[in-house]
XYZ file of C-alpha atoms in Angstrom:
500
model
C -2.856 -35.623 22.616
C -4.883 -34.290 25.533
C -8.383 -33.038 24.878
C -7.427 -29.862 26.744
C -4.818 -28.905 24.140
C -7.137 -27.151 21.735
C -8.644 -25.078 24.572
C -5.201 -24.064 25.778
C -4.273 -22.868 22.342
C -7.591 -21.149 21.659
C -6.595 -17.606 22.702
C -3.809 -17.591 20.109
C -6.064 -18.551 17.191
C -7.705 -15.117 17.373
C -4.389 -13.288 16.932
C -3.312 -12.544 13.378
C -0.302 -14.450 12.158
C 2.658 -12.082 12.028
C 4.410 -12.066 8.675
C 8.169 -12.790 8.783
C 10.369 -9.744 8.309
C 11.861 -9.228 4.887
C 15.667 -9.426 4.791
C 17.329 -5.996 4.321
C 19.036 -7.056 1.044
C 15.639 -7.845 -0.490
C 14.238 -4.474 0.576
C 17.349 -2.719 -0.724
C 17.318 -4.372 -4.137
C 13.610 -3.754 -4.572
C 13.966 -0.121 -3.529
C 16.814 0.510 -5.979
C 14.341 -0.119 -8.789
C 12.805 3.234 -7.888
C 15.871 4.942 -9.278
C 14.424 3.923 -12.627
C 10.746 4.543 -11.883
C 11.368 7.822 -10.072
C 13.744 9.072 -12.734
C 11.359 8.339 -15.581
C 8.441 9.931 -13.746
C 10.485 13.037 -12.929
C 12.755 14.113 -15.759
C 10.364 13.943 -18.755
C 7.637 15.571 -16.678
C 10.032 18.327 -15.682
C 11.748 19.179 -18.967
C 9.949 17.579 -21.905
C 7.223 20.189 -22.311
C 9.834 22.927 -21.861
C 12.140 21.170 -24.352
C 9.382 21.166 -26.955
C 8.208 24.753 -26.432
C 11.485 26.555 -25.654
C 14.053 24.514 -27.602
C 12.223 23.090 -30.619
C 9.727 25.936 -31.010
C 6.666 23.687 -30.763
C 3.448 25.490 -29.827
C 2.366 24.883 -26.223
C -0.892 23.171 -27.169
C 0.872 20.901 -29.674
C 3.493 20.041 -27.035
C 0.681 18.992 -24.717
C -0.841 16.828 -27.443
C 2.512 15.096 -28.086
C 3.008 14.197 -24.432
C -0.626 13.213 -23.934
C -0.542 10.931 -26.991
C 2.451 9.071 -25.561
C 0.684 8.693 -22.220
C -2.496 7.440 -23.895
C -0.344 4.710 -25.402
C 0.788 3.878 -21.869
C -2.807 3.571 -20.743
C -3.547 1.190 -23.611
C -0.604 -1.135 -23.052
C -0.309 -1.166 -19.236
C -3.233 -3.593 -18.636
C -1.917 -5.803 -21.451
C 1.561 -5.815 -19.926
C -0.049 -6.720 -16.606
C -1.764 -9.714 -18.205
C 1.475 -10.788 -19.887
C 3.257 -10.478 -16.553
C 0.691 -12.745 -14.864
C 1.045 -15.217 -17.733
C 4.855 -15.173 -17.463
C 4.658 -15.825 -13.758
C 2.314 -18.782 -14.155
C 4.391 -20.339 -16.947
C 7.956 -19.535 -15.841
C 7.565 -18.894 -12.107
C 8.743 -15.271 -12.307
C 7.840 -11.869 -13.724
C 11.467 -11.136 -14.502
C 11.470 -11.551 -18.306
C 9.429 -8.443 -19.093
C 11.321 -6.441 -16.460
C 14.624 -7.311 -18.123
C 13.394 -6.357 -21.590
C 12.245 -2.977 -20.317
C 15.434 -2.312 -18.353
C 17.727 -3.226 -21.246
C 15.994 -1.060 -23.862
C 14.869 2.062 -22.033
C 18.199 3.878 -22.086
C 18.418 3.914 -25.896
C 14.910 5.272 -26.402
C 15.250 7.783 -23.571
C 18.414 9.226 -25.118
C 16.737 9.428 -28.542
C 13.871 11.459 -27.066
C 16.284 14.316 -26.390
C 18.363 13.857 -29.553
C 16.025 15.673 -31.963
C 17.992 17.375 -34.782
C 17.054 21.101 -34.685
C 17.127 21.240 -38.484
C 13.933 19.182 -38.609
C 11.870 22.178 -37.523
C 8.958 22.270 -35.065
C 6.617 19.870 -36.920
C 9.062 17.034 -37.571
C 10.754 17.726 -34.251
C 7.441 17.079 -32.486
C 6.983 13.852 -34.481
C 10.528 12.701 -33.559
C 9.871 13.293 -29.862
C 6.497 11.552 -30.051
C 7.887 8.360 -31.625
C 10.946 8.201 -29.354
C 8.879 8.848 -26.242
C 6.335 6.197 -27.257
C 9.152 3.643 -27.424
C 10.552 4.854 -24.094
C 7.129 4.574 -22.465
C 6.765 1.020 -23.791
C 10.079 -0.036 -22.242
C 9.113 1.618 -18.977
C 5.763 -0.167 -18.871
C 7.439 -3.550 -19.397
C 9.428 -2.936 -16.219
C 7.056 -0.877 -14.097
C 3.926 -3.017 -14.238
C 5.484 -6.283 -12.938
C 7.634 -4.240 -10.519
C 4.522 -2.847 -8.838
C 3.026 -6.353 -8.593
C 5.951 -7.722 -6.558
C 5.161 -6.359 -3.032
C 1.928 -8.354 -2.806
C 4.013 -11.488 -3.470
C 7.048 -10.627 -1.347
C 5.128 -10.465 1.956
C 1.529 -10.889 3.186
C 2.009 -8.588 6.218
C 0.220 -5.228 6.549
C 3.132 -3.581 8.379
C 5.847 -5.356 6.369
C 4.410 -3.905 3.187
C 4.547 -0.463 4.751
C 8.192 -1.095 5.650
C 9.016 -2.346 2.149
C 7.326 0.546 0.379
C 8.657 3.145 2.830
C 12.225 2.331 1.861
C 11.234 2.251 -1.771
C 10.010 5.840 -1.371
C 13.254 6.823 0.361
C 15.082 5.771 -2.804
C 12.330 7.294 -4.937
C 12.866 10.689 -3.330
C 16.600 10.419 -3.947
C 15.863 9.578 -7.581
C 13.597 12.596 -7.926
C 16.360 14.792 -6.516
C 18.998 13.136 -8.674
C 17.035 13.534 -11.897
C 15.148 16.711 -11.018
C 18.243 18.675 -10.075
C 20.930 16.668 -11.874
C 19.145 16.490 -15.231
C 18.919 20.253 -15.778
C 22.468 20.635 -14.412
C 23.753 18.163 -17.011
C 21.879 20.074 -19.684
C 23.794 23.242 -18.794
C 27.256 21.637 -18.810
C 27.663 22.602 -22.452
C 27.120 26.011 -24.016
C 25.096 24.386 -26.800
C 21.564 23.451 -25.649
C 21.295 20.745 -28.325
C 24.392 18.970 -27.019
C 23.284 19.584 -23.447
C 19.936 17.864 -23.918
C 21.634 14.920 -25.650
C 24.140 14.540 -22.790
C 21.300 14.648 -20.283
C 19.339 11.999 -22.194
C 22.247 9.570 -22.518
C 23.435 9.790 -18.897
C 19.937 9.714 -17.439
C 18.956 6.756 -19.618
C 21.924 4.690 -18.410
C 21.137 5.452 -14.753
C 17.480 4.507 -15.296
C 18.479 1.152 -16.758
C 20.980 0.427 -13.961
C 18.434 0.866 -11.182
C 15.876 -1.267 -12.988
C 18.336 -4.115 -13.581
C 19.101 -4.360 -9.863
C 15.389 -4.667 -9.023
C 14.879 -7.567 -11.430
C 16.869 -9.785 -9.043
C 14.002 -9.945 -6.513
C 11.371 -11.075 -9.035
C 12.040 -14.799 -8.693
C 12.110 -14.568 -4.885
C 8.678 -12.921 -4.944
C 7.276 -15.728 -7.074
C 8.668 -18.523 -4.916
C 7.385 -16.986 -1.685
C 3.944 -16.338 -3.089
C 3.558 -19.869 -4.420
C 4.654 -21.319 -1.078
C 2.122 -19.223 0.825
C -0.700 -20.114 -1.539
C -0.004 -23.827 -1.259
C -0.686 -23.498 2.477
C -3.790 -21.297 2.137
C -7.354 -22.630 2.516
C -8.939 -20.938 -0.461
C -12.096 -23.039 -0.053
C -12.924 -21.201 3.194
C -13.650 -18.085 1.138
C -15.897 -19.794 -1.366
C -13.261 -20.288 -4.051
C -12.524 -23.834 -5.129
C -8.922 -24.953 -5.362
C -9.436 -26.015 -8.979
C -11.033 -22.706 -9.930
C -8.350 -20.590 -8.292
C -5.619 -22.659 -9.881
C -7.134 -22.227 -13.319
C -7.356 -18.492 -12.888
C -3.816 -18.231 -11.550
C -2.383 -19.879 -14.620
C -4.544 -17.957 -17.053
C -4.512 -20.986 -19.307
C -6.427 -20.529 -22.522
C -7.172 -16.860 -21.949
C -6.447 -14.414 -24.760
C -4.878 -10.998 -24.313
C -8.309 -9.546 -24.976
C -9.763 -11.633 -22.160
C -6.972 -10.538 -19.835
C -7.591 -6.921 -20.799
C -11.274 -7.373 -19.991
C -10.278 -8.838 -16.634
C -8.273 -5.693 -15.940
C -11.448 -3.672 -16.361
C -13.163 -6.258 -14.207
C -10.855 -5.481 -11.274
C -12.305 -1.977 -11.178
C -15.853 -3.281 -11.201
C -15.208 -6.021 -8.659
C -12.960 -4.345 -6.078
C -14.408 -1.286 -4.356
C -11.179 -0.704 -2.353
C -9.196 -0.690 -5.596
C -11.565 1.784 -7.260
C -11.432 4.234 -4.397
C -7.674 4.001 -3.881
C -6.954 4.355 -7.594
C -9.311 7.327 -7.894
C -7.521 9.145 -5.089
C -4.082 8.284 -6.448
C -5.001 9.334 -10.002
C -6.153 12.759 -8.830
C -2.982 13.190 -6.808
C -0.852 12.136 -9.770
C -2.634 14.822 -11.783
C -1.847 17.400 -9.089
C 1.823 16.472 -8.749
C 2.178 16.081 -12.530
C 0.836 19.599 -12.992
C 3.311 21.010 -10.460
C 6.161 18.986 -11.901
C 5.532 20.199 -15.443
C 5.182 23.764 -14.203
C 8.355 23.886 -12.092
C 10.653 24.841 -14.966
C 8.261 27.605 -16.023
C 8.076 28.915 -12.437
C 11.867 28.991 -12.275
C 12.237 30.798 -15.609
C 9.312 33.227 -15.695
C 8.364 33.763 -12.019
C 11.672 33.425 -10.159
C 13.630 34.567 -13.258
C 16.328 31.918 -12.990
C 16.445 28.636 -14.906
C 18.769 27.296 -12.187
C 16.009 27.859 -9.626
C 14.383 24.619 -10.744
C 17.211 22.724 -9.070
C 16.660 24.638 -5.836
C 12.941 23.896 -6.025
C 13.692 20.204 -6.293
C 16.222 20.320 -3.482
C 13.634 22.057 -1.285
C 11.051 19.412 -2.198
C 13.123 16.257 -1.959
C 15.518 16.802 0.948
C 12.630 16.970 3.462
C 10.849 14.107 1.696
C 13.907 11.899 2.058
C 13.980 12.509 5.813
C 10.202 12.247 6.238
C 9.511 8.929 4.499
C 10.436 6.679 7.479
C 8.438 8.984 9.754
C 5.269 8.492 7.714
C 5.813 4.737 7.983
C 6.013 4.999 11.768
C 2.857 7.127 11.929
C 1.019 4.648 9.711
C 1.966 1.881 12.157
C -0.071 3.706 14.801
C -2.894 5.373 12.897
C -3.259 3.086 9.881
C -2.207 3.747 6.316
C -5.445 5.301 5.109
C -5.683 7.926 7.877
C -2.006 8.806 7.568
C -2.386 9.103 3.791
C -5.261 11.546 4.253
C -3.275 13.631 6.741
C -0.274 13.861 4.393
C -2.588 14.927 1.566
C -4.078 17.762 3.632
C -0.608 19.068 4.481
C 0.361 19.000 0.794
C -2.804 20.866 -0.258
C -2.222 23.651 2.275
C 1.418 24.027 1.214
C 0.480 24.152 -2.485
C -2.247 26.727 -1.888
C 0.179 29.043 -0.079
C 2.366 29.177 -3.204
C -0.245 31.399 -4.848
C 1.589 34.186 -3.031
C 4.130 34.041 -5.855
C 1.595 36.000 -7.891
C 2.104 39.017 -5.619
C 5.594 38.559 -4.161
C 7.928 36.278 -6.120
C 10.940 35.328 -4.057
C 12.991 32.777 -2.174
C 10.284 32.430 0.493
C 8.596 29.931 -1.851
C 11.168 27.289 -0.960
C 9.665 26.974 2.560
C 6.159 25.829 1.501
C 7.784 23.664 -1.177
C 9.741 21.958 1.628
C 6.509 21.376 3.583
C 4.973 19.919 0.425
C 8.020 17.651 0.162
C 7.411 16.284 3.648
C 3.818 15.522 2.709
C 4.778 14.122 -0.698
C 6.798 11.341 0.947
C 3.645 10.084 2.651
C 1.522 10.554 -0.466
C 3.867 8.230 -2.331
C 4.703 5.514 0.193
C 1.272 4.994 1.738
C -0.893 4.326 -1.351
C 1.882 2.090 -2.704
C 1.725 0.134 0.560
C -2.083 0.010 0.382
C -2.145 -1.463 -3.135
C -0.756 -4.896 -2.060
C -3.439 -4.947 0.650
C -6.102 -4.402 -2.007
C -4.622 -7.204 -4.122
C -4.566 -9.613 -1.157
C -8.143 -8.732 -0.256
C -9.243 -9.598 -3.799
C -7.237 -12.842 -3.800
C -9.001 -14.095 -0.679
C -12.345 -13.694 -2.441
C -11.558 -14.468 -6.069
C -8.355 -16.527 -6.034
C -4.726 -15.746 -6.888
C -3.044 -14.817 -10.127
C -4.142 -11.226 -10.746
C -1.367 -9.115 -9.175
C -0.023 -8.156 -12.595
C -3.510 -7.239 -13.783
C -4.018 -4.964 -10.788
C -0.610 -3.337 -11.240
C -1.288 -2.828 -14.955
C -4.514 -0.950 -14.257
C -2.817 0.964 -11.422
C 0.054 2.046 -13.668
C -2.412 3.079 -16.360
C -4.273 5.218 -13.824
C -1.074 6.833 -12.578
C -0.048 7.485 -16.174
C -3.372 9.140 -16.927
C -2.894 11.448 -13.960
C 0.657 12.435 -14.842
C -0.231 12.883 -18.520
C -3.228 15.045 -17.751
C -0.986 17.164 -15.519
C 1.211 18.096 -18.486
C -1.882 18.467 -20.682
C -3.588 20.752 -18.166
C -0.473 22.912 -18.014
C -0.267 23.174 -21.799
C -3.946 24.197 -21.943
C -3.424 26.841 -19.260
C -0.386 28.175 -21.124
C -2.279 28.275 -24.420
C -5.310 30.033 -22.894
C -3.157 32.643 -21.146
C -1.142 33.443 -24.268
C 2.217 31.803 -23.525
C 4.783 32.576 -26.253
C 6.832 29.565 -27.441
C 10.403 30.070 -28.684
C 13.554 28.378 -29.961
C 17.053 28.476 -28.468
C 18.072 31.576 -30.461
C 14.981 33.661 -29.628
C 14.355 36.124 -26.800
C 10.709 36.599 -25.779
C 8.710 38.352 -23.083
C 5.722 36.567 -21.615
C 2.410 38.432 -21.070
C 1.282 38.949 -17.483
C -1.630 36.564 -18.034
C 0.773 33.729 -18.955
C 2.843 34.316 -15.808
C -0.342 34.287 -13.711
C -1.368 31.026 -15.373
C 1.978 29.485 -14.443
C 1.474 30.471 -10.784
C -2.089 29.098 -10.691
C -0.919 25.788 -12.196
C 1.672 25.529 -9.429
C -0.618 26.381 -6.516
C -4.424 26.659 -6.634
C -5.059 23.971 -9.261
C -3.016 21.238 -7.476
C -4.605 22.128 -4.116
C -8.120 21.711 -5.547
C -7.169 18.330 -7.040
C -5.841 17.108 -3.689
C -9.127 18.057 -2.007
C -11.020 16.034 -4.632
C -8.703 13.072 -3.945
C -9.591 13.228 -0.247
C -13.278 12.920 -1.122
C -12.475 9.740 -3.066
C -10.257 8.388 -0.279
C -13.091 8.802 2.224
C -14.773 5.736 0.681
C -11.803 3.421 1.297
C -12.778 0.695 3.797
C -9.879 -1.740 4.233
C -8.170 -1.613 7.627
C -5.309 -3.398 9.350
C -7.614 -6.083 10.776
C -8.904 -6.969 7.321
C -5.387 -7.620 6.016
C -3.736 -9.291 9.002
C -6.785 -11.494 9.538
C -6.552 -12.572 5.915
C -2.895 -13.474 6.304
C -4.102 -16.260 8.600
C -6.497 -18.480 6.562
C -8.108 -19.752 9.773
C -9.421 -16.261 10.589
C -12.117 -14.638 8.433
C -11.549 -11.073 7.269
C -13.955 -8.581 8.884
C -14.837 -7.274 5.436
C -15.461 -10.815 4.206
C -18.525 -10.832 6.429
C -19.578 -7.292 5.548
C -18.168 -5.551 8.637
C -16.367 -2.309 7.831
C -14.356 -0.725 10.617
C -13.745 3.019 10.546
């Protein structure tokens, strides 16, 4: 070989290796899993508090405690499920086993959540819902945690991850519309609310399970691709020995307690993960608060229970159309800047909804639609940034922790969504909201109606602003990720350079 060959090739060594494009069937099957994740995140958040307070007669504060307790359980088990997922992958070459268990059991527990016998009364009715929802949340965690870990293993490319997660959010928005509008519509198909809630629970549970089962088919592909890429990587160039990284990737000899401790360690070790999770948790709290309040806005502000379906249509139809657009903008501006821009738009739209306090009416659907456009970006972009965070950590500390990261991430998201419902229940209790059963007619005090409006407007807007403060500390950029995809090129952040 000529001595001139290396010089001739030198200009190309500074260009990041471009990740191969994912086949459309892989993207499609992965995205379909969001029918399950989006449905579970939407329907309980939308109707469960209302089901407890206005169907079972449970006091608002107690209803908040029931839902929060179930979410606390999520927070406890998500890091453990993440560790088990990493262990499964190292032993069996795939994360699919836990995903299958979750997908095959969730429909039964979801249906039972809305099958509470009215004769039990408020106390035992609350206990029934708590136990059934705990089991449902467990099944969901078994699927969701390894599902979130897959993008980091399906592709190493910065832009390919955006593409993958953009189409996931397209399906996610359809799932939110399907469950957010279709769930309450199913509930009203029968004249008996008890039967209506049961019908909704059974049908929704089956659809959840179907979407999840489709997504399990990409788990083995993700494992095989990731292992192939790692066998070609030069981990020693980043100060991590091949033997050490291999030991960590298998997790051999580590207890669940040790894995759980490692989950906490990801927060201490990875500054990008801390900042991204902080921003996402605050936004989950904001959207969870609005989601839990939508049914109350429809009933007590717009004076139509059917209005909740129109609110969801106004939110999701624009989001469905906007998701690919946010992906295109991120390709030019970067994910983090585009994420911040989408968040600002959402905050302004939410704040404008405070006008419902003075002039309730159909005009509210317009700012809800603007919020829907922003919501598409607020979902797809942080999901696309998480695999970047995982890859950045792998280059420094070795592979094998994707499940641990996704477990902590899911726990953080769960905390946010749970606190949203809890915050609403506290606001309702403070403002004097009157709970009722199906056969009761009540009138809400003006203070309770004002509290519902605030929970749907000012409170979420403030939370989004706080999330932007957290996001301002995020430092990973496109060059950090694409440089890391080529082991021959050092990441800018590996040498302490942070590009703004």
